[in-house]
Amino acid sequence: FYISHRLRLSAVTGFILTGILIGPGGLGLIKDPHNINILAEIGVVMLLFTIGLEVSFGKLGAVKKSFWLGGGLQVCVTSLLVIGVLQFFRLPFHESIFYGFLVSLSSTALVLKIYSDSNQLQSPHGNISLGILLFQDISLVPMIVITRLLGRAGDLSWTTVLARFFFSVLAVGGVVIIARHLMPRILYLMIKTRVREIFLLTSLFLCLGMALLTSSLGLSLALGAFLAGIIISESEYSYQVTAEI
């Protein structure tokens, strides 16, 4: 990590390279994939929560053209191209979809950090990139749902998959409606205590609680964390939650 800093690489790049170097595929200093998977799951939950805190409907309005047009075309065209190429090489269709999703995404943290360091974040191409990156962040949520279903594609019929998807949408919609009314009130009560630790623990509880709730509905932990973040982002306490997390 120190070497990457000396080479003027971003912190995210340094962490990624460090993980590759010390992991099972590198020097093998860390050899227990089970513990790594648990930590990675927690990391993804917190990542999606912070992304949700940054993605508000007001912020999307400022870059809506690049969000819908640029982001939509980038994700869809890239995914379809990758799927087409892999189908040409006769890879299973559900695997082709997964790799299409994988290639269509990029690191929001890494790209925005690069633009910020070079003072290009407010430039025209910086705003376009921001819209595309936000679309990728949001498209990650349905991708997670679809990927979870693809993992059991051989055991499920398309009728079962569609029924499960629509049930999930209805369940998540109900959870969001209820949480949108409850979360601001809970945060308000915690703010009134004027105890920083209680507010921080409550924010983490809302994140992990929503993650556990969506997981109990058969969806991913990350989806619940993302929903918790985006609901809190609409409240007046979103900046404090972001600062604390």
Coordinates of C-alpha atoms in Angstrom, one line a residue:
F1 CA 0.0 0.0 0.0
Y2 CA 2.9 2.4 0.8
I3 CA 4.5 1.6 -2.5
S4 CA 1.2 2.4 -4.4
H5 CA 1.1 5.7 -2.5
R6 CA 4.6 6.5 -3.6
L7 CA 3.6 5.7 -7.2
R8 CA 0.7 8.1 -6.8
L9 CA -1.9 5.4 -7.3
S10 CA -5.3 5.7 -5.5
A11 CA -5.9 4.1 -2.1
V12 CA -8.5 1.7 -3.7
T13 CA -5.9 0.5 -6.2
G14 CA -3.4 -0.1 -3.4
F15 CA -5.9 -2.2 -1.4
I16 CA -6.8 -4.3 -4.4
L17 CA -3.1 -4.9 -5.3
T18 CA -2.3 -5.7 -1.7
G19 CA -5.2 -8.2 -1.6
I20 CA -4.1 -9.9 -4.8
L21 CA -0.5 -10.1 -3.5
I22 CA -1.2 -11.6 0.0
G23 CA -4.2 -13.7 -1.0
P24 CA -4.4 -17.4 -2.0
G25 CA -3.6 -16.6 -5.6
G26 CA -0.5 -14.6 -4.7
L27 CA 2.0 -15.2 -2.0
G28 CA -0.6 -17.3 0.0
L29 CA 0.0 -15.3 3.3
I30 CA -3.8 -15.7 3.8
K31 CA -4.9 -19.2 3.1
D32 CA -8.4 -19.5 4.6
P33 CA -11.0 -18.7 2.0
H34 CA -13.9 -19.2 4.4
N35 CA -12.9 -16.4 6.7
I36 CA -12.1 -14.2 3.7
N37 CA -15.6 -14.9 2.2
I38 CA -17.2 -13.8 5.5
L39 CA -15.2 -10.6 5.6
A40 CA -15.9 -10.0 1.9
E41 CA -19.7 -10.4 2.5
I42 CA -19.5 -7.8 5.3
G43 CA -17.5 -5.5 3.1
V44 CA -20.0 -5.8 0.2
V45 CA -22.9 -5.0 2.7
M46 CA -21.1 -1.9 3.9
L47 CA -20.1 -0.9 0.4
L48 CA -23.7 -1.1 -0.9
F49 CA -24.9 0.8 2.2
T50 CA -22.5 3.7 1.6
I51 CA -23.4 3.7 -2.1
G52 CA -27.1 3.9 -1.1
L53 CA -26.3 6.9 1.1
E54 CA -24.7 8.7 -1.8
V55 CA -27.4 7.9 -4.3
S56 CA -30.5 10.2 -3.8
F57 CA -33.2 11.1 -6.3
G58 CA -32.2 14.7 -6.1
K59 CA -28.6 13.9 -7.1
L60 CA -29.8 11.8 -10.0
G61 CA -31.9 14.7 -11.4
A62 CA -28.7 16.7 -12.0
V63 CA -27.2 14.1 -14.3
K64 CA -30.4 12.4 -15.5
K65 CA -29.5 12.5 -19.2
S66 CA -26.1 10.8 -18.8
F67 CA -27.7 8.6 -16.2
W68 CA -30.5 7.2 -18.3
L69 CA -29.0 7.5 -21.8
G70 CA -25.3 7.0 -21.2
G71 CA -25.5 4.6 -18.3
G72 CA -28.4 2.6 -19.8
L73 CA -26.6 2.2 -23.1
Q74 CA -23.2 1.4 -21.5
V75 CA -24.5 -1.4 -19.3
C76 CA -26.9 -2.9 -21.8
V77 CA -24.6 -2.8 -24.8
T78 CA -21.6 -4.0 -22.9
S79 CA -23.5 -6.9 -21.3
L80 CA -25.0 -7.9 -24.7
L81 CA -21.7 -7.8 -26.5
V82 CA -20.0 -10.0 -23.8
I83 CA -23.0 -12.4 -23.8
G84 CA -22.8 -12.6 -27.6
V85 CA -19.1 -13.3 -27.7
L86 CA -19.3 -16.0 -25.0
Q87 CA -22.3 -17.6 -26.7
F88 CA -20.2 -17.8 -29.8
F89 CA -17.7 -19.9 -27.8
R90 CA -20.6 -22.0 -26.5
L91 CA -20.3 -21.0 -22.9
P92 CA -23.5 -21.8 -20.9
F93 CA -26.1 -19.1 -21.2
H94 CA -26.4 -18.3 -17.5
E95 CA -22.6 -18.0 -17.2
S96 CA -22.6 -15.7 -20.2
I97 CA -25.1 -13.4 -18.4
F98 CA -23.0 -13.4 -15.3
Y99 CA -19.8 -12.4 -17.1
G100 CA -21.8 -9.8 -19.1
F101 CA -22.9 -8.2 -15.8
L102 CA -19.3 -8.4 -14.5
V103 CA -17.7 -6.7 -17.5
S104 CA -20.3 -3.9 -17.7
L105 CA -19.5 -2.6 -14.2
S106 CA -16.6 -0.5 -13.0
S107 CA -15.5 0.8 -9.6
T108 CA -17.3 4.1 -8.7
A109 CA -14.9 4.7 -5.8
L110 CA -11.8 4.3 -8.0
V111 CA -13.0 6.3 -11.0
L112 CA -14.3 9.2 -8.8
K113 CA -11.1 9.2 -6.8
I114 CA -9.1 9.6 -10.0
Y115 CA -11.3 12.4 -11.3
S116 CA -11.1 14.1 -7.9
D117 CA -7.3 14.0 -7.7
S118 CA -7.0 15.5 -11.2
N119 CA -9.7 18.2 -10.5
Q120 CA -11.9 16.8 -13.3
L121 CA -14.9 15.8 -11.3
Q122 CA -16.9 19.0 -12.2
S123 CA -15.8 18.9 -15.9
P124 CA -18.3 17.9 -18.7
H125 CA -16.8 14.4 -19.0
G126 CA -16.7 14.1 -15.2
N127 CA -20.4 14.8 -15.0
I128 CA -21.1 12.2 -17.8
S129 CA -19.0 9.7 -16.0
L130 CA -20.8 10.4 -12.7
G131 CA -24.2 9.7 -14.4
I132 CA -22.9 6.4 -15.9
L133 CA -21.3 5.3 -12.6
L134 CA -24.5 6.0 -10.7
F135 CA -26.5 3.9 -13.1
Q136 CA -24.0 1.1 -12.7
D137 CA -24.4 1.3 -8.9
I138 CA -28.2 1.1 -9.1
S139 CA -28.1 -1.6 -11.8
L140 CA -26.0 -3.6 -9.4
V141 CA -29.1 -4.3 -7.3
P142 CA -31.2 -6.1 -9.9
M143 CA -28.0 -7.8 -11.1
I144 CA -27.5 -9.3 -7.6
V145 CA -31.1 -10.6 -7.6
I146 CA -30.7 -12.1 -11.1
T147 CA -27.3 -13.6 -10.3
R148 CA -28.7 -15.3 -7.2
L149 CA -31.3 -16.9 -9.4
L150 CA -28.8 -17.9 -12.1
G151 CA -26.9 -19.9 -9.5
R152 CA -29.8 -22.3 -9.3
A153 CA -30.8 -22.0 -13.0
G154 CA -30.5 -25.8 -13.5
D155 CA -33.0 -26.5 -10.7
L156 CA -35.6 -23.8 -11.5
S157 CA -38.0 -23.3 -14.4
W158 CA -38.5 -19.9 -15.9
T159 CA -42.0 -19.8 -14.4
T160 CA -40.5 -20.3 -11.0
V161 CA -37.9 -17.7 -11.6
L162 CA -40.4 -15.1 -12.8
A163 CA -42.8 -15.8 -9.9
R164 CA -39.9 -15.5 -7.4
F165 CA -38.7 -12.3 -9.0
F166 CA -42.2 -10.6 -8.8
F167 CA -42.7 -11.9 -5.3
S168 CA -39.3 -10.4 -4.3
V169 CA -40.3 -7.0 -5.9
L170 CA -43.5 -6.9 -4.0
A171 CA -41.8 -7.9 -0.7
V172 CA -39.1 -5.4 -1.1
G173 CA -41.6 -2.7 -2.1
G174 CA -43.5 -3.3 1.1
V175 CA -40.3 -3.3 3.2
V176 CA -39.2 0.0 1.6
I177 CA -42.6 1.7 2.2
I178 CA -42.6 0.7 5.9
A179 CA -38.9 1.5 6.4
R180 CA -39.2 4.9 4.7
H181 CA -41.6 6.0 7.4
L182 CA -39.9 4.3 10.3
M183 CA -36.2 5.0 9.7
P184 CA -36.3 8.9 9.9
R185 CA -38.2 8.6 13.2
I186 CA -35.8 6.2 14.7
L187 CA -32.8 8.4 13.7
Y188 CA -34.6 11.4 15.1
L189 CA -35.0 9.7 18.5
M190 CA -31.3 8.7 18.5
I191 CA -30.3 12.3 17.5
K192 CA -32.2 13.6 20.6
T193 CA -30.0 11.6 22.9
R194 CA -27.0 13.6 21.7
V195 CA -24.8 10.5 22.1
R196 CA -22.6 9.9 19.1
E197 CA -22.0 6.2 19.8
I198 CA -25.8 5.5 20.0
F199 CA -26.4 7.3 16.6
L200 CA -23.5 5.3 15.0
L201 CA -24.7 2.0 16.4
T202 CA -28.3 2.7 15.3
S203 CA -27.1 3.5 11.7
L204 CA -25.3 0.2 11.6
F205 CA -28.3 -1.6 13.1
L206 CA -30.6 -0.2 10.4
C207 CA -28.1 -1.3 7.7
L208 CA -27.6 -4.8 9.1
G209 CA -31.3 -5.2 10.0
M210 CA -32.5 -4.4 6.5
A211 CA -29.8 -6.8 5.1
L212 CA -31.0 -9.5 7.4
L213 CA -34.7 -8.8 6.5
T214 CA -34.1 -9.1 2.7
S215 CA -32.0 -12.2 3.3
S216 CA -34.9 -13.8 5.2
L217 CA -37.0 -13.1 2.1
G218 CA -34.5 -15.1 0.0
L219 CA -32.7 -12.1 -1.5
S220 CA -29.1 -11.0 -0.8
L221 CA -27.8 -9.2 2.3
A222 CA -26.3 -6.5 0.0
L223 CA -29.7 -5.6 -1.4
G224 CA -31.1 -4.8 2.0
A225 CA -28.1 -2.7 2.9
F226 CA -28.5 -0.7 -0.3
L227 CA -32.1 -0.1 0.3
A228 CA -31.3 1.1 3.9
G229 CA -28.8 3.5 2.5
I230 CA -31.0 5.0 -0.2
I231 CA -33.9 5.4 2.3
I232 CA -31.7 7.2 4.8
S233 CA -30.2 9.3 2.0
E234 CA -33.6 10.9 1.6
S235 CA -33.8 12.0 5.3
E236 CA -32.3 15.1 6.8
Y237 CA -29.8 13.1 8.8
S238 CA -28.1 11.5 5.7
Y239 CA -25.0 13.6 5.9
Q240 CA -24.4 12.8 9.5
V241 CA -24.9 9.1 8.9
T242 CA -22.4 9.3 6.0
A243 CA -19.8 11.1 8.1
E244 CA -20.2 8.6 11.0
I245 CA -20.0 5.5 8.7

